[in-house]
Tab-separated table of C-alpha atoms in Angstrom:
chain	number	residue	atom	x	y	z
A	1	PRO	CA	22.790	0.396	5.801
A	2	GLY	CA	22.700	3.629	3.909
A	3	ALA	CA	20.597	2.354	1.025
A	4	ALA	CA	18.895	4.980	-1.068
A	5	GLU	CA	16.910	2.897	-3.355
A	6	LEU	CA	14.773	-0.163	-2.970
A	7	VAL	CA	13.523	-2.110	-5.919
A	8	LEU	CA	11.176	-5.150	-5.322
A	9	ALA	CA	9.561	-7.468	-7.899
A	10	PHE	CA	7.460	-10.575	-7.695
A	11	MET	CA	6.197	-12.942	-10.425
A	12	VAL	CA	3.486	-15.502	-10.091
A	13	ALA	CA	3.681	-18.744	-12.012
A	14	GLY	CA	0.698	-21.000	-12.160
A	15	GLY	CA	-1.601	-19.023	-9.938
A	16	GLY	CA	-4.347	-16.348	-10.698
A	17	TRP	CA	-5.921	-13.214	-9.323
A	18	SER	CA	-9.007	-13.634	-6.963
A	19	ALA	CA	-12.111	-11.481	-7.684
A	20	GLY	CA	-11.414	-9.391	-4.492
A	21	THR	CA	-7.938	-8.375	-5.682
A	22	LEU	CA	-9.254	-7.422	-9.197
A	23	LYS	CA	-12.223	-5.457	-7.665
A	24	THR	CA	-9.655	-3.498	-5.454
A	25	MET	CA	-7.483	-2.891	-8.413
A	26	ILE	CA	-10.507	-1.523	-10.545
A	27	GLU	CA	-11.528	0.706	-7.477
A	28	ALA	CA	-8.153	2.508	-7.724
A	29	LEU	CA	-8.647	3.511	-11.230
A	30	PRO	CA	-7.875	5.884	-12.838
A	31	TYR	CA	-4.777	5.911	-10.715
A	32	SER	CA	-2.570	2.970	-11.959
A	33	GLY	CA	0.955	3.567	-10.992
A	34	ALA	CA	2.993	4.885	-8.146
A	35	ILE	CA	6.751	4.990	-6.903
A	36	ARG	CA	8.305	6.532	-3.943
A	37	LYS	CA	10.692	9.295	-4.856
A	38	LYS	CA	12.716	11.234	-2.235
A	39	GLY	CA	10.449	9.988	0.534
A	40	ARG	CA	7.220	11.012	-1.346
A	41	ILE	CA	4.762	8.780	-3.087
A	42	VAL	CA	4.477	9.991	-6.745
A	43	PRO	CA	1.894	8.929	-9.269
A	44	VAL	CA	3.389	7.515	-12.425
A	45	PRO	CA	1.482	6.118	-15.571
A	46	LEU	CA	0.482	2.593	-16.201
A	47	ALA	CA	3.631	0.413	-16.872
A	48	TRP	CA	5.603	3.552	-16.224
A	49	ASP	CA	8.923	1.572	-16.266
A	50	SER	CA	9.739	-1.967	-17.404
A	51	ARG	CA	12.868	-4.125	-17.254
A	52	GLU	CA	14.215	-7.548	-16.978
A	53	ILE	CA	14.356	-9.077	-13.515
A	54	PRO	CA	16.565	-11.898	-12.490
A	55	PHE	CA	14.190	-13.906	-10.540
A	56	GLY	CA	15.252	-17.304	-9.141
A	57	CYS	CA	13.559	-19.171	-11.948
A	58	GLY	CA	15.205	-17.169	-14.660
A	59	SER	CA	15.022	-13.525	-16.146
A	60	ARG	CA	11.564	-12.265	-16.818
A	61	TRP	CA	10.066	-9.081	-17.970
A	62	ALA	CA	8.433	-6.888	-15.349
A	63	MET	CA	6.612	-3.570	-15.143
A	64	THR	CA	6.057	-1.029	-12.239
A	65	ILE	CA	2.941	-1.155	-10.271
A	66	ALA	CA	1.264	0.728	-7.393
A	67	TRP	CA	1.827	-1.891	-4.760
A	68	GLY	CA	1.386	-1.602	-1.060
A	69	ASP	CA	5.256	-1.870	-0.555
A	70	VAL	CA	5.719	1.511	-2.122
A	71	SER	CA	4.307	2.773	1.113
A	72	THR	CA	4.977	0.278	3.694
A	73	ALA	CA	8.710	-0.449	2.934
A	74	PHE	CA	9.592	3.130	3.488
A	75	HIS	CA	8.044	2.941	6.951
A	76	SER	CA	10.003	-0.133	7.855
A	77	THR	CA	13.210	0.761	6.165
A	78	GLY	CA	13.569	4.520	5.751
A	79	ILE	CA	14.676	4.002	2.070
A	80	PRO	CA	13.446	7.242	0.285
A	81	ASN	CA	13.336	5.692	-3.397
A	82	ILE	CA	11.159	2.595	-3.832
A	83	ARG	CA	9.794	0.820	-6.905
A	84	VAL	CA	7.620	-2.259	-7.143
A	85	TYR	CA	7.465	-4.492	-10.346
A	86	THR	CA	5.345	-7.386	-11.273
A	87	GLY	CA	6.377	-9.939	-13.955
A	88	MET	CA	4.544	-9.441	-17.099
A	89	PRO	CA	5.132	-10.540	-20.813
A	90	PRO	CA	6.449	-7.843	-22.919
A	91	GLY	CA	3.532	-7.815	-25.278
A	92	ARG	CA	1.137	-7.370	-22.457
A	93	ILE	CA	3.183	-4.470	-21.079
A	94	ARG	CA	2.948	-2.719	-24.576
A	95	TRP	CA	-0.883	-3.304	-24.722
A	96	LEU	CA	-1.185	-1.906	-21.120
A	97	ARG	CA	0.753	1.352	-22.258
A	98	ARG	CA	-1.539	1.769	-25.084
A	99	LEU	CA	-4.418	1.876	-22.582
A	100	ARG	CA	-3.111	4.972	-20.780
A	101	PRO	CA	-5.373	7.395	-22.773
A	102	PHE	CA	-8.443	5.697	-21.784
A	103	LEU	CA	-7.669	5.497	-18.004
A	104	PRO	CA	-9.760	8.528	-17.150
A	105	LEU	CA	-12.966	6.776	-18.534
A	106	LEU	CA	-12.090	3.740	-16.382
A	107	GLY	CA	-12.220	6.165	-13.337
A	108	LEU	CA	-15.831	6.954	-13.852
A	109	GLY	CA	-18.088	5.303	-11.259
A	110	VAL	CA	-20.486	3.663	-13.542
A	111	VAL	CA	-17.587	2.269	-15.603
A	112	LYS	CA	-15.913	0.851	-12.274
A	113	ARG	CA	-19.221	-0.790	-11.008
A	114	THR	CA	-19.815	-2.337	-14.487
A	115	LEU	CA	-16.130	-3.742	-14.400
A	116	GLN	CA	-16.557	-4.936	-10.896
A	117	ALA	CA	-19.834	-6.632	-11.673
A	118	TRP	CA	-18.339	-8.430	-14.598
A	119	VAL	CA	-15.438	-9.488	-12.414
A	120	GLY	CA	-17.799	-10.808	-9.742
A	121	ARG	CA	-19.637	-12.994	-12.430
A	122	ARG	CA	-16.607	-14.192	-14.251
A	123	VAL	CA	-13.564	-14.405	-12.033
A	124	GLU	CA	-13.351	-17.353	-9.528
A	125	GLY	CA	-9.644	-16.920	-8.539
A	126	PRO	CA	-7.075	-19.661	-8.291
A	127	ASP	CA	-8.626	-22.949	-7.435
A	128	GLN	CA	-7.299	-25.378	-5.066
A	129	ARG	CA	-4.977	-27.042	-7.571
A	130	MET	CA	-3.403	-23.558	-8.350
A	131	ARG	CA	-3.059	-22.808	-4.805
A	132	GLU	CA	-1.276	-26.120	-4.190
A	133	GLN	CA	0.974	-25.920	-7.355
A	134	GLY	CA	1.480	-22.323	-8.037
A	135	ARG	CA	4.785	-20.567	-7.182
A	136	THR	CA	5.594	-16.909	-6.483
A	137	TYR	CA	9.181	-15.610	-7.262
A	138	LEU	CA	10.481	-12.518	-5.394
A	139	TRP	CA	13.386	-10.417	-6.059
A	140	GLY	CA	14.732	-7.456	-4.222
A	141	GLU	CA	17.680	-5.028	-4.587
A	142	VAL	CA	18.985	-2.139	-2.399
A	143	ARG	CA	21.485	0.335	-3.774
A	144	ASP	CA	23.322	3.170	-1.978
A	145	ASP	CA	24.437	6.517	-3.440
A	146	GLN	CA	27.987	5.071	-3.979
A	147	GLY	CA	26.396	2.458	-6.444
A	148	ARG	CA	26.968	-0.492	-4.096
A	149	ALA	CA	24.203	-3.031	-4.314
A	150	ALA	CA	22.795	-6.143	-2.747
A	151	ALA	CA	20.179	-8.281	-4.253
A	152	ARG	CA	18.401	-11.512	-3.224
A	153	THR	CA	15.845	-13.904	-4.690
A	154	MET	CA	13.153	-15.971	-2.920
A	155	GLU	CA	10.737	-18.656	-4.021
A	156	LEU	CA	7.427	-19.102	-2.162
A	157	GLY	CA	4.382	-21.064	-2.728
A	158	GLU	CA	1.154	-19.584	-4.546
A	159	GLY	CA	0.439	-16.021	-2.997
A	160	TYR	CA	-2.963	-16.694	-1.624
A	161	ALA	CA	-1.909	-19.952	0.086
A	162	PHE	CA	1.293	-18.335	1.444
A	163	THR	CA	-0.839	-15.390	2.888
A	164	ALA	CA	-2.950	-17.762	4.790
A	165	VAL	CA	0.158	-19.697	6.377
A	166	ALA	CA	1.772	-16.402	7.103
A	167	ALA	CA	-1.263	-14.867	8.690
A	168	VAL	CA	-1.564	-17.952	11.109
A	169	SER	CA	2.131	-17.801	11.882
A	170	CYS	CA	1.913	-14.182	12.787
A	171	VAL	CA	-0.931	-14.983	15.373
A	172	GLU	CA	1.154	-17.923	16.739
A	173	ARG	CA	4.206	-15.619	17.261
A	174	VAL	CA	1.992	-12.928	19.105
A	175	LEU	CA	0.411	-15.559	21.241
A	176	ALA	CA	3.701	-17.097	21.999
A	177	GLY	CA	5.045	-13.722	22.963
A	178	THR	CA	8.014	-13.506	20.536
A	179	VAL	CA	6.633	-10.283	18.908
A	180	LEU	CA	4.357	-7.546	20.228
A	181	PRO	CA	0.748	-7.481	19.077
A	182	GLY	CA	-0.114	-4.611	16.823
A	183	SER	CA	0.570	-3.562	13.228
A	184	SER	CA	3.848	-4.319	11.551
A	185	THR	CA	5.108	-4.450	7.928
A	186	PRO	CA	6.543	-7.915	6.837
A	187	SER	CA	10.044	-6.848	7.184
A	188	ARG	CA	9.545	-5.810	10.810
């Protein structure tokens, strides 16, 4: 109670991105980063911040990303300052920061369509072995204005496999009458 800041992070080990996820990320270009500050979503540059995150599998570097939780976590918690990070090797974070001057070009429709077509031809996403063996590591921390903090970690299966199981579980809970039908954030 009274948390003023929420920081979330995830790291994928042994998985991969689907073509649909990558195409959606391309569609958002040239906008590449966002945080919530004082209750408002604020655009920030690609890899705006990076830090070491103490995931359950050990400490790893991560960078800020424009993830859905920047929006949804505010609506379910009321916490006004939110950042989301994803695990990324330090060398890749530096490389992505060097791309910042070129992001306006990546926002051009013809460039987006070309990149999305390339993804459609080249990216198959995580295969069955990856979905069975991959792991997702989560970390979250809340902090209040007095500096008190609480943090937790969690380990899940591969992200796409977990999403499928979670979606079925949500439907089962609605059908059983334990939750109301409609739209909810994961924390609700």
